[in-house]
mmCIF file of C-alpha atoms in Angstrom:
data_model
loop_
_atom_site.group_PDB
_atom_site.id
_atom_site.type_symbol
_atom_site.label_atom_id
_atom_site.label_comp_id
_atom_site.label_asym_id
_atom_site.label_seq_id
_atom_site.Cartn_x
_atom_site.Cartn_y
_atom_site.Cartn_z
ATOM 1 C CA MET O 1 -49.447 -110.701 59.358
ATOM 2 C CA ALA O 2 -52.955 -111.374 60.356
ATOM 3 C CA ILE O 3 -52.163 -109.868 63.804
ATOM 4 C CA SER O 4 -50.797 -106.706 62.466
ATOM 5 C CA ILE O 5 -53.679 -106.177 60.253
ATOM 6 C CA SER O 6 -55.931 -106.876 63.017
ATOM 7 C CA ALA O 7 -54.232 -104.501 65.235
ATOM 8 C CA MET O 8 -54.356 -101.677 62.564
ATOM 9 C CA SER O 9 -57.984 -102.091 62.162
ATOM 10 C CA PHE O 10 -58.665 -101.935 65.813
ATOM 11 C CA GLY O 11 -56.616 -98.905 66.129
ATOM 12 C CA THR O 12 -58.349 -97.189 63.381
ATOM 13 C CA SER O 13 -61.791 -98.213 64.753
ATOM 14 C CA VAL O 14 -61.111 -96.840 68.169
ATOM 15 C CA SER O 15 -59.688 -93.699 66.719
ATOM 16 C CA SER O 16 -63.089 -93.235 64.920
ATOM 17 C CA SER O 17 -65.002 -94.043 67.855
ATOM 18 C CA TYR O 18 -63.470 -91.802 70.194
ATOM 19 C CA SER O 19 -63.065 -88.899 67.825
ATOM 20 C CA ALA O 20 -66.828 -89.033 67.579
ATOM 21 C CA PHE O 21 -67.199 -89.269 71.162
ATOM 22 C CA LEU O 22 -65.392 -86.040 71.900
ATOM 23 C CA CYS O 23 -65.962 -84.077 69.013
ATOM 24 C CA ASN O 24 -68.935 -84.341 66.387
ATOM 25 C CA SER O 25 -67.290 -81.919 63.975
ATOM 26 C CA LYS O 26 -63.905 -81.433 62.190
ATOM 27 C CA ASN O 27 -64.256 -77.783 62.744
ATOM 28 C CA PRO O 28 -61.646 -76.485 64.990
ATOM 29 C CA PHE O 29 -64.306 -74.909 67.310
ATOM 30 C CA CYS O 30 -66.150 -78.039 67.504
ATOM 31 C CA LEU O 31 -67.799 -77.026 70.848
ATOM 32 C CA ASN O 32 -70.941 -75.705 70.288
ATOM 33 C CA SER O 33 -72.997 -72.773 71.826
ATOM 34 C CA LEU O 34 -72.467 -73.978 75.338
ATOM 35 C CA PHE O 35 -68.965 -72.957 75.343
ATOM 36 C CA SER O 36 -69.638 -69.552 73.750
ATOM 37 C CA LEU O 37 -69.165 -66.667 75.807
ATOM 38 C CA ARG O 38 -72.553 -65.133 76.156
ATOM 39 C CA ASN O 39 -71.475 -62.278 78.321
ATOM 40 C CA SER O 40 -70.269 -59.933 75.555
ATOM 41 C CA HIS O 41 -69.171 -56.425 76.262
ATOM 42 C CA ARG O 42 -72.187 -53.849 76.863
ATOM 43 C CA THR O 43 -71.306 -52.115 73.623
ATOM 44 C CA PHE O 44 -71.878 -55.165 71.681
ATOM 45 C CA GLN O 45 -74.857 -57.503 71.074
ATOM 46 C CA PRO O 46 -73.610 -60.610 69.265
ATOM 47 C CA SER O 47 -76.406 -63.202 68.502
ATOM 48 C CA LEU O 48 -75.470 -66.441 70.669
ATOM 49 C CA SER O 49 -77.536 -69.540 70.933
ATOM 50 C CA ARG O 50 -78.638 -70.318 74.414
ATOM 51 C CA LYS O 51 -79.178 -74.080 73.526
ATOM 52 C CA SER O 52 -77.648 -76.389 76.069
ATOM 53 C CA SER O 53 -74.962 -78.709 74.906
ATOM 54 C CA ARG O 54 -72.321 -81.175 76.110
ATOM 55 C CA VAL O 55 -68.718 -80.319 76.935
ATOM 56 C CA ARG O 56 -65.887 -81.576 74.566
ATOM 57 C CA ALA O 57 -62.522 -81.418 76.150
ATOM 58 C CA THR O 58 -60.084 -81.059 73.228
ATOM 59 C CA LEU O 59 -59.433 -78.715 70.143
ATOM 60 C CA LEU O 60 -58.576 -80.489 66.900
ATOM 61 C CA LYS O 61 -56.616 -77.680 65.349
ATOM 62 C CA GLU O 62 -56.361 -73.846 65.417
ATOM 63 C CA ASN O 63 -55.111 -71.168 63.183
ATOM 64 C CA GLU O 64 -51.609 -70.019 62.913
ATOM 65 C CA GLU O 65 -51.864 -67.678 65.851
ATOM 66 C CA GLU O 66 -53.056 -70.240 68.339
ATOM 67 C CA VAL O 67 -51.277 -73.147 69.655
ATOM 68 C CA VAL O 68 -52.601 -76.611 68.656
ATOM 69 C CA VAL O 69 -54.372 -78.847 71.022
ATOM 70 C CA GLU O 70 -54.485 -82.684 70.199
ATOM 71 C CA LYS O 71 -57.162 -85.052 70.882
ATOM 72 C CA SER O 72 -57.680 -86.869 74.097
ATOM 73 C CA PHE O 73 -57.549 -90.497 74.261
ATOM 74 C CA ALA O 74 -56.001 -91.191 71.141
ATOM 75 C CA PRO O 75 -55.691 -94.972 70.296
ATOM 76 C CA LYS O 76 -52.145 -95.176 71.519
ATOM 77 C CA SER O 77 -53.296 -93.903 75.030
ATOM 78 C CA PHE O 78 -55.128 -97.100 75.763
ATOM 79 C CA PRO O 79 -53.327 -99.682 77.540
ATOM 80 C CA GLY O 80 -52.878 -103.077 75.785
ATOM 81 C CA ASN O 81 -54.400 -101.721 72.498
ATOM 82 C CA VAL O 82 -53.897 -104.603 70.600
ATOM 83 C CA GLY O 83 -56.138 -107.054 68.754
ATOM 84 C CA GLY O 84 -59.039 -106.361 66.588
ATOM 85 C CA GLY O 85 -62.829 -105.705 66.772
ATOM 86 C CA ASN O 86 -65.653 -104.029 65.222
ATOM 87 C CA ASN O 87 -66.654 -100.462 65.820
ATOM 88 C CA GLY O 88 -63.916 -99.769 68.116
ATOM 89 C CA GLU O 89 -64.884 -102.520 70.487
ATOM 90 C CA PRO O 90 -62.161 -104.893 71.984
ATOM 91 C CA PRO O 91 -62.248 -108.521 70.839
ATOM 92 C CA ASP O 92 -64.044 -111.139 72.827
ATOM 93 C CA ASN O 93 -60.910 -112.256 74.496
ATOM 94 C CA SER O 94 -60.035 -108.832 75.573
ATOM 95 C CA SER O 95 -61.959 -108.235 78.551
ATOM 96 C CA SER O 96 -59.789 -105.998 80.414
ATOM 97 C CA ASN O 97 -59.373 -103.421 77.286
ATOM 98 C CA GLY O 98 -63.174 -103.345 77.088
ATOM 99 C CA LEU O 99 -63.522 -102.563 80.678
ATOM 100 C CA GLU O 100 -60.883 -99.993 80.207
ATOM 101 C CA LYS O 101 -62.882 -98.214 77.447
ATOM 102 C CA TRP O 102 -65.991 -98.270 79.582
ATOM 103 C CA VAL O 103 -64.306 -96.877 82.546
ATOM 104 C CA ILE O 104 -63.094 -94.046 80.580
ATOM 105 C CA LYS O 105 -66.405 -93.396 79.158
ATOM 106 C CA ILE O 106 -67.913 -93.229 82.591
ATOM 107 C CA GLU O 107 -65.142 -90.861 83.720
ATOM 108 C CA GLN O 108 -65.526 -88.624 80.798
ATOM 109 C CA SER O 109 -69.306 -88.550 81.174
ATOM 110 C CA VAL O 110 -69.019 -87.485 85.026
ATOM 111 C CA ASN O 111 -66.497 -84.838 83.913
ATOM 112 C CA ILE O 112 -68.797 -83.480 81.217
ATOM 113 C CA PHE O 113 -71.731 -83.372 83.509
ATOM 114 C CA LEU O 114 -69.895 -81.615 86.256
ATOM 115 C CA THR O 115 -68.308 -79.016 83.621
ATOM 116 C CA ASP O 116 -71.609 -78.290 82.045
ATOM 117 C CA SER O 117 -73.293 -77.606 85.493
ATOM 118 C CA VAL O 118 -70.497 -75.100 86.347
ATOM 119 C CA ILE O 119 -70.781 -73.411 82.925
ATOM 120 C CA LYS O 120 -74.548 -72.995 83.361
ATOM 121 C CA ILE O 121 -74.004 -71.283 86.743
ATOM 122 C CA LEU O 122 -71.422 -68.858 85.028
ATOM 123 C CA ASP O 123 -73.641 -68.292 82.009
ATOM 124 C CA THR O 124 -76.535 -67.339 84.388
ATOM 125 C CA LEU O 125 -74.617 -65.071 86.727
ATOM 126 C CA TYR O 126 -72.135 -63.433 84.219
ATOM 127 C CA HIS O 127 -73.776 -63.226 81.031
ATOM 128 C CA ASP O 128 -72.716 -59.589 80.506
ATOM 129 C CA ARG O 129 -69.959 -59.137 83.045
ATOM 130 C CA HIS O 130 -66.632 -60.203 81.230
ATOM 131 C CA TYR O 131 -64.021 -59.423 83.880
ATOM 132 C CA ALA O 132 -66.055 -60.876 86.858
ATOM 133 C CA ARG O 133 -66.644 -64.047 84.884
ATOM 134 C CA PHE O 134 -62.602 -64.186 84.129
ATOM 135 C CA PHE O 135 -61.912 -63.635 87.829
ATOM 136 C CA VAL O 136 -64.096 -66.698 88.758
ATOM 137 C CA LEU O 137 -62.674 -68.707 86.011
ATOM 138 C CA GLU O 138 -59.204 -67.969 87.006
ATOM 139 C CA THR O 139 -59.848 -68.478 90.650
ATOM 140 C CA ILE O 140 -61.148 -71.969 89.824
ATOM 141 C CA ALA O 141 -58.762 -73.004 87.233
ATOM 142 C CA ARG O 142 -55.659 -72.883 89.314
ATOM 143 C CA VAL O 143 -57.110 -75.154 92.168
ATOM 144 C CA PRO O 144 -56.413 -78.501 90.418
ATOM 145 C CA TYR O 145 -52.740 -77.918 90.320
ATOM 146 C CA PHE O 146 -52.734 -77.413 94.180
ATOM 147 C CA ALA O 147 -54.604 -80.493 94.527
ATOM 148 C CA PHE O 148 -52.246 -82.559 92.297
ATOM 149 C CA ILE O 149 -49.249 -81.355 94.164
ATOM 150 C CA SER O 150 -50.865 -82.329 97.384
ATOM 151 C CA VAL O 151 -51.353 -85.676 96.376
ATOM 152 C CA LEU O 152 -48.037 -86.232 94.684
ATOM 153 C CA HIS O 153 -46.460 -85.139 97.918
ATOM 154 C CA LEU O 154 -48.378 -87.662 99.933
ATOM 155 C CA TYR O 155 -47.279 -90.337 97.365
ATOM 156 C CA GLU O 156 -43.561 -88.984 97.527
ATOM 157 C CA SER O 157 -43.781 -89.371 101.424
ATOM 158 C CA PHE O 158 -44.674 -92.917 101.200
ATOM 159 C CA GLY O 159 -42.127 -93.753 98.514
ATOM 160 C CA TRP O 160 -44.840 -94.641 95.960
ATOM 161 C CA TRP O 161 -44.204 -92.295 93.161
ATOM 162 C CA ARG O 162 -41.519 -89.961 93.058
ATOM 163 C CA ARG O 163 -41.482 -87.917 89.737
ATOM 164 C CA ALA O 164 -40.108 -84.376 90.076
ATOM 165 C CA ASP O 165 -41.350 -83.578 86.656
ATOM 166 C CA TYR O 166 -45.049 -83.685 87.646
ATOM 167 C CA LEU O 167 -44.377 -81.465 90.765
ATOM 168 C CA LYS O 168 -42.374 -78.886 88.651
ATOM 169 C CA VAL O 169 -44.833 -78.646 85.746
ATOM 170 C CA HIS O 170 -48.047 -78.489 88.002
ATOM 171 C CA PHE O 171 -46.345 -75.730 90.104
ATOM 172 C CA ALA O 172 -45.567 -73.715 86.999
ATOM 173 C CA GLU O 173 -49.307 -74.168 85.844
ATOM 174 C CA SER O 174 -50.479 -72.883 89.093
ATOM 175 C CA TRP O 175 -48.046 -69.958 88.639
ATOM 176 C CA ASN O 176 -49.311 -69.202 85.427
ATOM 177 C CA GLU O 177 -53.049 -69.124 86.619
ATOM 178 C CA MET O 178 -52.156 -67.083 89.551
ATOM 179 C CA HIS O 179 -50.837 -64.267 87.109
ATOM 180 C CA HIS O 180 -54.064 -64.647 84.967
ATOM 181 C CA LEU O 181 -55.860 -64.000 88.239
ATOM 182 C CA LEU O 182 -53.737 -60.952 89.100
ATOM 183 C CA ILE O 183 -54.580 -59.388 85.710
ATOM 184 C CA MET O 184 -58.200 -59.945 86.092
ATOM 185 C CA GLU O 185 -57.842 -58.350 89.496
ATOM 186 C CA GLU O 186 -55.981 -55.544 88.073
ATOM 187 C CA LEU O 187 -58.802 -55.189 85.471
ATOM 188 C CA GLY O 188 -61.520 -54.961 88.281
ATOM 189 C CA GLY O 189 -62.961 -58.463 88.025
ATOM 190 C CA ASN O 190 -63.024 -58.919 91.839
ATOM 191 C CA ALA O 191 -64.655 -55.727 92.732
ATOM 192 C CA TRP O 192 -68.053 -57.137 93.914
ATOM 193 C CA TRP O 193 -67.922 -59.039 97.436
ATOM 194 C CA PHE O 194 -70.337 -61.654 95.848
ATOM 195 C CA ASP O 195 -67.994 -62.558 93.050
ATOM 196 C CA ARG O 196 -65.038 -62.925 95.490
ATOM 197 C CA PHE O 197 -67.496 -64.998 97.932
ATOM 198 C CA LEU O 198 -68.574 -67.356 95.033
ATOM 199 C CA ALA O 199 -65.272 -67.773 93.527
ATOM 200 C CA GLN O 200 -63.439 -68.765 96.847
ATOM 201 C CA HIS O 201 -66.320 -71.099 98.001
ATOM 202 C CA ILE O 202 -66.278 -72.996 94.648
ATOM 203 C CA ALA O 203 -62.528 -73.230 94.889
ATOM 204 C CA VAL O 204 -62.639 -74.762 98.420
ATOM 205 C CA PHE O 205 -65.169 -77.351 97.219
ATOM 206 C CA TYR O 206 -63.218 -78.006 93.973
ATOM 207 C CA TYR O 207 -60.001 -78.636 95.886
ATOM 208 C CA PHE O 208 -61.291 -81.436 98.042
ATOM 209 C CA MET O 209 -63.359 -82.664 95.213
ATOM 210 C CA THR O 210 -60.118 -82.903 93.044
ATOM 211 C CA VAL O 211 -57.978 -84.355 95.588
ATOM 212 C CA SER O 212 -60.385 -87.128 95.923
ATOM 213 C CA MET O 213 -60.673 -87.759 92.150
ATOM 214 C CA TYR O 214 -56.903 -87.560 91.793
ATOM 215 C CA ALA O 215 -56.373 -90.082 94.525
ATOM 216 C CA LEU O 216 -58.922 -92.342 92.877
ATOM 217 C CA SER O 217 -58.128 -91.901 89.077
ATOM 218 C CA PRO O 218 -55.358 -89.433 88.064
ATOM 219 C CA ARG O 219 -56.677 -89.892 84.388
ATOM 220 C CA MET O 220 -60.213 -88.819 85.331
ATOM 221 C CA ALA O 221 -58.784 -85.746 87.378
ATOM 222 C CA TYR O 222 -56.560 -84.688 84.406
ATOM 223 C CA HIS O 223 -59.369 -85.130 81.882
ATOM 224 C CA PHE O 224 -61.764 -82.932 84.178
ATOM 225 C CA SER O 225 -59.140 -80.222 84.329
ATOM 226 C CA GLU O 226 -58.782 -80.410 80.489
ATOM 227 C CA CYS O 227 -62.560 -79.829 80.343
ATOM 228 C CA VAL O 228 -62.112 -76.655 82.433
ATOM 229 C CA GLU O 229 -59.110 -75.355 80.533
ATOM 230 C CA HIS O 230 -60.916 -76.101 77.325
ATOM 231 C CA HIS O 231 -63.969 -73.902 78.352
ATOM 232 C CA ALA O 232 -61.499 -71.197 79.540
ATOM 233 C CA TYR O 233 -59.850 -71.247 76.053
ATOM 234 C CA GLU O 234 -63.380 -70.989 74.129
ATOM 235 C CA THR O 235 -64.375 -68.275 76.506
ATOM 236 C CA TYR O 236 -61.389 -66.036 75.857
ATOM 237 C CA ASP O 237 -61.366 -66.738 72.186
ATOM 238 C CA LYS O 238 -64.934 -65.593 71.824
ATOM 239 C CA PHE O 239 -64.188 -62.549 73.851
ATOM 240 C CA ILE O 240 -61.207 -61.638 71.946
ATOM 241 C CA LYS O 241 -63.291 -62.041 68.551
ATOM 242 C CA ASP O 242 -66.005 -59.966 69.798
ATOM 243 C CA GLN O 243 -64.094 -57.146 71.349
ATOM 244 C CA GLU O 244 -60.824 -56.978 69.204
ATOM 245 C CA ALA O 245 -61.247 -53.301 68.213
ATOM 246 C CA GLU O 246 -62.078 -52.198 71.757
ATOM 247 C CA LEU O 247 -59.214 -54.269 73.292
ATOM 248 C CA LYS O 248 -56.573 -52.770 70.976
ATOM 249 C CA LYS O 249 -57.412 -49.257 72.315
ATOM 250 C CA LEU O 250 -56.792 -50.270 75.904
ATOM 251 C CA PRO O 251 -53.297 -50.398 77.620
ATOM 252 C CA ALA O 252 -52.099 -53.660 79.086
ATOM 253 C CA PRO O 253 -51.998 -54.084 82.828
ATOM 254 C CA LYS O 254 -48.691 -53.692 84.453
ATOM 255 C CA ILE O 255 -48.814 -57.245 85.951
ATOM 256 C CA ALA O 256 -49.315 -58.620 82.415
ATOM 257 C CA VAL O 257 -46.338 -56.725 80.935
ATOM 258 C CA SER O 258 -44.172 -57.908 83.816
ATOM 259 C CA TYR O 259 -45.217 -61.402 83.755
ATOM 260 C CA TYR O 260 -45.015 -61.957 79.997
ATOM 261 C CA THR O 261 -41.954 -60.014 79.297
ATOM 262 C CA GLY O 262 -39.880 -60.193 82.523
ATOM 263 C CA GLY O 263 -36.434 -61.369 82.671
ATOM 264 C CA ASP O 264 -36.861 -64.775 84.112
ATOM 265 C CA LEU O 265 -39.307 -66.952 81.964
ATOM 266 C CA TYR O 266 -38.222 -70.168 83.382
ATOM 267 C CA LEU O 267 -41.694 -70.981 84.917
ATOM 268 C CA PHE O 268 -43.275 -69.521 81.857
ATOM 269 C CA ASP O 269 -41.593 -72.183 79.624
ATOM 270 C CA GLU O 270 -42.099 -74.924 82.162
ATOM 271 C CA PHE O 271 -45.708 -75.462 81.961
ATOM 272 C CA GLN O 272 -45.818 -75.533 78.070
ATOM 273 C CA THR O 273 -44.730 -79.167 77.834
ATOM 274 C CA SER O 274 -45.188 -79.561 74.281
ATOM 275 C CA ARG O 275 -42.644 -76.809 73.327
ATOM 276 C CA GLU O 276 -38.898 -76.359 73.612
ATOM 277 C CA PRO O 277 -37.804 -73.783 76.162
ATOM 278 C CA ASN O 278 -37.344 -70.217 74.842
ATOM 279 C CA THR O 279 -39.520 -70.724 71.688
ATOM 280 C CA ARG O 280 -42.521 -68.709 72.824
ATOM 281 C CA ARG O 281 -41.882 -65.043 73.641
ATOM 282 C CA PRO O 282 -45.102 -62.942 73.803
ATOM 283 C CA LYS O 283 -45.327 -59.295 72.751
ATOM 284 C CA ILE O 284 -47.631 -57.036 74.936
ATOM 285 C CA ASP O 285 -48.552 -53.721 73.358
ATOM 286 C CA ASN O 286 -52.018 -53.541 74.473
ATOM 287 C CA LEU O 287 -54.910 -55.442 76.183
ATOM 288 C CA TYR O 288 -55.688 -57.319 73.062
ATOM 289 C CA ASP O 289 -52.196 -58.861 73.320
ATOM 290 C CA VAL O 290 -52.735 -59.734 76.967
ATOM 291 C CA PHE O 291 -55.914 -61.847 76.242
ATOM 292 C CA MET O 292 -54.531 -63.386 73.341
ATOM 293 C CA ASN O 293 -51.552 -64.751 75.384
ATOM 294 C CA ILE O 294 -53.882 -65.677 78.205
ATOM 295 C CA ARG O 295 -56.078 -67.792 75.541
ATOM 296 C CA ASP O 296 -52.977 -69.322 74.231
ATOM 297 C CA ASP O 297 -51.830 -70.102 77.800
ATOM 298 C CA GLU O 298 -55.142 -72.065 78.384
ATOM 299 C CA ALA O 299 -54.556 -73.963 75.046
ATOM 300 C CA GLU O 300 -51.186 -75.089 76.557
ATOM 301 C CA HIS O 301 -52.747 -76.247 79.619
ATOM 302 C CA CYS O 302 -55.007 -78.406 77.577
ATOM 303 C CA LYS O 303 -52.123 -79.997 75.877
ATOM 304 C CA THR O 304 -50.410 -80.624 79.026
ATOM 305 C CA MET O 305 -53.558 -82.124 80.771
ATOM 306 C CA LYS O 306 -53.869 -84.296 77.698
ATOM 307 C CA ALA O 307 -50.450 -85.624 78.042
ATOM 308 C CA CYS O 308 -50.839 -86.373 81.667
ATOM 309 C CA GLN O 309 -53.943 -88.636 81.093
ATOM 310 C CA THR O 310 -51.362 -91.330 79.793
ATOM 311 C CA HIS O 311 -49.462 -92.412 83.032
ATOM 312 C CA GLY O 312 -46.003 -91.474 83.329
ATOM 313 C CA SER O 313 -45.810 -89.683 79.933
ATOM 314 C CA LEU O 314 -45.430 -86.033 81.342
ATOM 315 C CA ARG O 315 -41.905 -84.576 80.910
ATOM 316 C CA SER O 316 -40.636 -81.128 81.909
ATOM 317 C CA PRO O 317 -39.267 -79.190 79.145
ATOM 318 C CA HIS O 318 -36.394 -78.543 81.182
ATOM 319 C CA THR O 319 -35.855 -82.294 82.124
ATOM 320 C CA ASN O 320 -31.987 -83.197 82.117
ATOM 321 C CA PRO O 321 -31.236 -85.756 79.487
ATOM 322 C CA CYS O 322 -29.892 -87.928 82.506
ATOM 323 C CA ASP O 323 -33.424 -88.288 83.456
ATOM 324 C CA GLU O 324 -34.432 -90.162 80.313
ATOM 325 C CA SER O 325 -31.396 -92.410 80.245
ATOM 326 C CA GLU O 326 -31.925 -96.222 80.848
ATOM 327 C CA ASP O 327 -28.158 -96.946 80.552
ATOM 328 C CA ASP O 328 -27.153 -95.015 83.672
ATOM 329 C CA PRO O 329 -28.881 -96.734 86.858
ATOM 330 C CA GLY O 330 -27.902 -93.583 88.975
ATOM 331 C CA CYS O 331 -30.450 -91.600 87.022
ATOM 332 C CA SER O 332 -33.504 -93.515 88.155
ATOM 333 C CA VAL O 333 -35.207 -93.294 91.497
ATOM 334 C CA PRO O 334 -36.548 -96.755 92.513
ATOM 335 C CA GLN O 335 -40.387 -96.357 93.109
ATOM 336 C CA ALA O 336 -43.789 -98.067 92.908
ATOM 337 C CA ASP O 337 -44.982 -96.918 89.543
ATOM 338 C CA CYS O 338 -48.729 -96.824 90.420
ATOM 339 C CA VAL O 339 -51.859 -95.055 89.353
ATOM 340 C CA GLY O 340 -54.259 -93.892 92.154
ATOM 341 C CA ILE O 341 -53.990 -94.375 95.792
ATOM 342 C CA VAL O 342 -55.582 -97.955 95.690
ATOM 343 C CA ASP O 343 -52.928 -99.036 93.184
ATOM 344 C CA CYS O 344 -50.326 -97.565 95.226
ATOM 345 C CA ILE O 345 -51.242 -99.306 98.494
ATOM 346 C CA THR O 346 -51.614 -102.545 96.537
ATOM 347 C CA LYS O 347 -48.238 -102.484 95.163
ATOM 348 C CA SER O 348 -46.731 -101.398 98.477
ATOM 349 C CA VAL O 349 -48.193 -104.432 100.156
ATOM 350 C CA ALA O 350 -47.028 -106.713 97.309
ATOM 351 C CA ASP O 351 -43.415 -105.212 97.703
ATOM 352 C CA PRO O 352 -42.621 -104.186 101.260
ATOM 353 C CA ASN O 353 -39.437 -102.786 100.219
ATOM 354 C CA VAL O 354 -41.142 -99.953 98.104
ATOM 355 C CA GLY O 355 -41.615 -97.642 101.235
ATOM 356 C CA ARG O 356 -37.964 -98.086 102.420
ATOM 357 C CA ARG O 357 -36.278 -97.298 98.924
#
């Protein structure tokens, strides 16, 4: 009984501590003015604060038109989350758990700093050019999924970690972001040479940075991607609220109609890991509907990235029940269940048969 009470107390304490770390308000739009879209349409002059602020990666809740995004690093996300402590701290005899907490804090701090830096650049260059900003955002946003797939293929080649769900979901995410990019190009977001040059060169740097980060710590790479996707969500949400009347007067791009209402929506369902397939079918009547769905796509990406931060928890919406069965040994693929390239190498050395399975 003492152990149960202690565990409950520690779980509650950790939850409170990390809720405060990620978001200082219960307001669904807890990110402050740094995430606000400053580049409003030329016909509007909304009053937006220029005060700099830190990035929070996750939404707490949204209204009925929006998908719900859960908090990152809920207490159950921490490995070995048992025992008690004060103010969310692990007990004295749980040094590994305390180290894990500090590693997560360091990872998140680095991610926040990097995301803030990119946002400041975008705010400076694109404060009044919406579609160009969106073009740059979408060029950058799809890069992590390429990087994840590259590293996963490396793991797969050495027999370290063979999980088809991750490859399928990340490809579907890149497919979704590619169509966001095509929409912005059809809207003229890539008209300037400078915008194309900037977006493409940031993307190249971002790719190699993400590959390195993912090899070192997949959890850190997924959290960073969540930060980027959350900024994209907030950016589109602000734009929609400011420009609703104008957007409803404009027609939807053909590529958007084709993507969201086309015949084969398998990949559209695939990246939405918190939903059952065929439960979200957008309607596209005008440009407002397009941006509403792009915004909701970004929220779905946030939820998927949040799920990925707990190792091995990602499941494709189309996963065959056999993949989840523990009774049929034919359903499982022997592998080294590792986190990061260092851990994979260590386990390969400890079990020489891993690479030959």
